[in-house]
Amino acid sequence: MADSKIVEIYTDGACKGNPGVGGWGALLRYAGREREIFGGEKLTTNNRMELLAAIRALESLKRPCKVHLHTDSQYVQKGISQWLDSWKVRNWRTSNRKPVKNEDLWRLLDSLVQQHEIEWCWVRGHSGHIDNERADQLANRGVEMITSEELQNS
């Protein structure tokens, strides 16, 4: 049985073309309740959508929480747990002295992380993990929402 004092978050990003129309989604679960959130952007990358899913999920928390954040993105999981501190020391440069991609989102995620106690959990994508599959469906709803808006505006 899951700890009822922990917010379980499952995130995913999707992109049709890379860059292309993208979507992000998150499933949040706390004390027997669930909340689904999703959105998208017209021209983006998959990595930006993966980051945005985690950002939007953490932004939706109303107070500091203990969180298990599940992502199928090694970019997000390794970035936050292995690379971020080095990037900051090097003034947002990679070990090759190139600017960190998606620095704006990494900075935002870094500020949100300071507000919570987060355990970052990597889960293999598209492996039948039911909550990860739901996050994937939400991300694809974000793509569909943007695609529908573009069709209506054309």
mmCIF file of C-alpha atoms in Angstrom:
data_model
loop_
_atom_site.group_PDB
_atom_site.id
_atom_site.type_symbol
_atom_site.label_atom_id
_atom_site.label_comp_id
_atom_site.label_asym_id
_atom_site.label_seq_id
_atom_site.Cartn_x
_atom_site.Cartn_y
_atom_site.Cartn_z
ATOM 1 C CA MET A 1 0.000 0.000 0.000
ATOM 2 C CA ALA A 2 1.321 3.437 -0.965
ATOM 3 C CA ASP A 3 2.171 5.999 1.723
ATOM 4 C CA SER A 4 -0.786 8.397 1.860
ATOM 5 C CA LYS A 5 1.515 11.298 2.834
ATOM 6 C CA ILE A 6 3.455 11.087 -0.443
ATOM 7 C CA VAL A 7 2.310 12.714 -3.666
ATOM 8 C CA GLU A 8 2.861 10.250 -6.510
ATOM 9 C CA ILE A 9 3.389 12.024 -9.838
ATOM 10 C CA TYR A 10 3.716 10.354 -13.245
ATOM 11 C CA THR A 11 4.841 12.594 -16.105
ATOM 12 C CA ASP A 12 5.386 12.259 -19.824
ATOM 13 C CA GLY A 13 6.004 14.350 -22.899
ATOM 14 C CA ALA A 14 5.140 13.725 -26.539
ATOM 15 C CA CYS A 15 6.118 15.368 -29.787
ATOM 16 C CA LYS A 16 4.898 14.842 -33.352
ATOM 17 C CA GLY A 17 8.087 15.704 -35.157
ATOM 18 C CA ASN A 18 11.096 16.824 -33.162
ATOM 19 C CA PRO A 19 10.759 19.779 -33.286
ATOM 20 C CA GLY A 20 7.031 19.732 -33.875
ATOM 21 C CA VAL A 21 3.693 19.910 -32.119
ATOM 22 C CA GLY A 22 4.225 18.730 -28.563
ATOM 23 C CA GLY A 23 2.256 17.816 -25.492
ATOM 24 C CA TRP A 24 2.924 17.147 -21.833
ATOM 25 C CA GLY A 25 0.863 15.285 -19.271
ATOM 26 C CA ALA A 26 0.918 14.424 -15.594
ATOM 27 C CA LEU A 27 -1.062 12.204 -13.285
ATOM 28 C CA LEU A 28 -0.970 13.275 -9.634
ATOM 29 C CA ARG A 29 -2.153 11.001 -6.838
ATOM 30 C CA TYR A 30 -2.458 11.879 -3.142
ATOM 31 C CA ALA A 31 -4.504 10.367 -0.314
ATOM 32 C CA GLY A 32 -6.731 8.361 -2.659
ATOM 33 C CA ARG A 33 -7.421 11.286 -4.996
ATOM 34 C CA GLU A 34 -6.235 11.719 -8.573
ATOM 35 C CA ARG A 35 -5.746 14.740 -10.769
ATOM 36 C CA GLU A 36 -4.847 14.789 -14.469
ATOM 37 C CA ILE A 37 -3.249 17.799 -16.139
ATOM 38 C CA PHE A 38 -2.012 18.296 -19.687
ATOM 39 C CA GLY A 39 -1.127 20.930 -22.250
ATOM 40 C CA GLY A 40 0.949 21.508 -25.331
ATOM 41 C CA GLU A 41 2.880 23.836 -27.592
ATOM 42 C CA LYS A 42 2.915 24.409 -31.342
ATOM 43 C CA LEU A 43 6.646 24.176 -32.009
ATOM 44 C CA THR A 44 8.738 22.387 -29.415
ATOM 45 C CA THR A 45 10.872 19.337 -28.716
ATOM 46 C CA ASN A 46 10.233 16.127 -26.843
ATOM 47 C CA ASN A 47 12.769 17.040 -24.152
ATOM 48 C CA ARG A 48 11.046 20.370 -23.514
ATOM 49 C CA MET A 49 7.723 18.571 -23.123
ATOM 50 C CA GLU A 50 9.239 16.039 -20.706
ATOM 51 C CA LEU A 51 10.594 18.920 -18.600
ATOM 52 C CA LEU A 52 7.352 20.875 -18.806
ATOM 53 C CA ALA A 53 5.350 17.879 -17.558
ATOM 54 C CA ALA A 54 7.423 17.774 -14.368
ATOM 55 C CA ILE A 55 7.332 21.571 -14.003
ATOM 56 C CA ARG A 56 3.556 21.864 -14.406
ATOM 57 C CA ALA A 57 2.976 18.982 -11.989
ATOM 58 C CA LEU A 58 5.173 20.567 -9.316
ATOM 59 C CA GLU A 59 3.630 24.002 -9.928
ATOM 60 C CA SER A 60 0.200 22.526 -9.220
ATOM 61 C CA LEU A 61 1.172 21.572 -5.648
ATOM 62 C CA LYS A 62 -0.229 24.084 -3.183
ATOM 63 C CA ARG A 63 2.306 23.552 -0.377
ATOM 64 C CA PRO A 64 5.670 21.848 0.184
ATOM 65 C CA CYS A 65 5.234 18.101 -0.269
ATOM 66 C CA LYS A 66 7.041 14.811 -0.176
ATOM 67 C CA VAL A 67 6.933 13.643 -3.802
ATOM 68 C CA HIS A 68 7.782 10.559 -5.803
ATOM 69 C CA LEU A 69 8.076 11.883 -9.350
ATOM 70 C CA HIS A 70 8.073 9.137 -11.988
ATOM 71 C CA THR A 71 9.399 9.902 -15.469
ATOM 72 C CA ASP A 72 10.313 7.748 -18.441
ATOM 73 C CA SER A 73 12.790 10.430 -19.543
ATOM 74 C CA GLN A 74 16.391 9.673 -18.685
ATOM 75 C CA TYR A 75 17.122 13.241 -19.815
ATOM 76 C CA VAL A 76 14.952 14.602 -16.995
ATOM 77 C CA GLN A 77 15.925 12.015 -14.391
ATOM 78 C CA LYS A 78 19.678 12.229 -15.011
ATOM 79 C CA GLY A 79 19.564 15.958 -15.613
ATOM 80 C CA ILE A 80 18.013 16.700 -12.240
ATOM 81 C CA SER A 81 19.917 14.094 -10.224
ATOM 82 C CA GLN A 82 23.341 13.978 -11.934
ATOM 83 C CA TRP A 83 23.993 16.940 -14.227
ATOM 84 C CA LEU A 84 22.234 19.987 -12.757
ATOM 85 C CA ASP A 85 24.716 20.818 -9.992
ATOM 86 C CA SER A 86 27.630 20.734 -12.458
ATOM 87 C CA TRP A 87 25.750 22.923 -14.933
ATOM 88 C CA LYS A 88 25.181 25.530 -12.243
ATOM 89 C CA VAL A 89 28.845 25.469 -11.161
ATOM 90 C CA ARG A 90 29.861 25.975 -14.801
ATOM 91 C CA ASN A 91 27.380 28.858 -15.243
ATOM 92 C CA TRP A 92 24.917 26.750 -17.235
ATOM 93 C CA ARG A 93 27.499 25.197 -19.516
ATOM 94 C CA THR A 94 27.966 21.518 -20.323
ATOM 95 C CA SER A 95 31.250 19.713 -19.755
ATOM 96 C CA ASN A 96 32.031 20.642 -23.408
ATOM 97 C CA ARG A 97 31.522 24.337 -22.497
ATOM 98 C CA LYS A 98 28.399 24.574 -24.652
ATOM 99 C CA PRO A 99 25.245 26.256 -23.355
ATOM 100 C CA VAL A 100 22.863 23.853 -21.595
ATOM 101 C CA LYS A 101 19.871 23.173 -23.835
ATOM 102 C CA ASN A 102 16.524 24.153 -22.324
ATOM 103 C CA GLU A 103 18.262 26.252 -19.673
ATOM 104 C CA ASP A 104 15.060 28.248 -19.086
ATOM 105 C CA LEU A 105 13.130 25.128 -18.130
ATOM 106 C CA TRP A 106 15.989 23.636 -16.097
ATOM 107 C CA ARG A 107 16.198 26.863 -14.068
ATOM 108 C CA LEU A 108 12.449 26.802 -13.451
ATOM 109 C CA LEU A 109 12.510 23.122 -12.481
ATOM 110 C CA ASP A 110 15.467 23.754 -10.178
ATOM 111 C CA SER A 111 13.562 26.489 -8.335
ATOM 112 C CA LEU A 112 10.490 24.252 -7.932
ATOM 113 C CA VAL A 113 12.575 21.340 -6.667
ATOM 114 C CA GLN A 114 13.816 23.522 -3.785
ATOM 115 C CA GLN A 115 10.241 23.723 -2.440
ATOM 116 C CA HIS A 116 9.663 19.978 -2.087
ATOM 117 C CA GLU A 117 11.293 16.743 -0.973
ATOM 118 C CA ILE A 118 11.438 14.801 -4.238
ATOM 119 C CA GLU A 119 12.515 11.290 -5.084
ATOM 120 C CA TRP A 120 13.093 11.031 -8.838
ATOM 121 C CA CYS A 121 12.044 7.625 -10.178
ATOM 122 C CA TRP A 122 12.796 6.450 -13.699
ATOM 123 C CA VAL A 123 10.313 4.046 -15.271
ATOM 124 C CA ARG A 124 10.763 2.380 -18.653
ATOM 125 C CA GLY A 125 8.434 3.998 -21.169
ATOM 126 C CA HIS A 126 5.897 2.015 -23.186
ATOM 127 C CA SER A 127 6.477 -1.069 -21.049
ATOM 128 C CA GLY A 128 2.912 -1.497 -19.819
ATOM 129 C CA HIS A 129 3.328 0.491 -16.582
ATOM 130 C CA ILE A 130 -0.285 1.612 -16.173
ATOM 131 C CA ASP A 131 0.373 5.028 -14.619
ATOM 132 C CA ASN A 132 3.129 5.852 -17.103
ATOM 133 C CA GLU A 133 0.762 4.862 -19.915
ATOM 134 C CA ARG A 134 -1.852 7.250 -18.499
ATOM 135 C CA ALA A 135 0.721 10.068 -18.441
ATOM 136 C CA ASP A 136 1.547 9.231 -22.067
ATOM 137 C CA GLN A 137 -2.150 9.438 -22.980
ATOM 138 C CA LEU A 138 -2.380 12.830 -21.280
ATOM 139 C CA ALA A 139 0.670 14.097 -23.181
ATOM 140 C CA ASN A 140 -0.927 12.965 -26.424
ATOM 141 C CA ARG A 141 -4.139 14.796 -25.445
ATOM 142 C CA GLY A 142 -1.965 17.904 -25.207
ATOM 143 C CA VAL A 143 -0.734 17.281 -28.767
ATOM 144 C CA GLU A 144 -4.320 16.738 -29.959
ATOM 145 C CA MET A 145 -5.476 19.948 -28.259
ATOM 146 C CA ILE A 146 -2.821 22.027 -30.063
ATOM 147 C CA THR A 147 -3.471 20.251 -33.381
ATOM 148 C CA SER A 148 -7.231 20.944 -33.075
ATOM 149 C CA GLU A 149 -6.580 24.614 -32.295
ATOM 150 C CA GLU A 150 -4.336 24.912 -35.359
ATOM 151 C CA LEU A 151 -7.009 23.334 -37.569
ATOM 152 C CA GLN A 152 -9.657 25.721 -36.220
ATOM 153 C CA ASN A 153 -7.413 28.718 -36.831
ATOM 154 C CA SER A 154 -6.497 27.764 -40.404
#
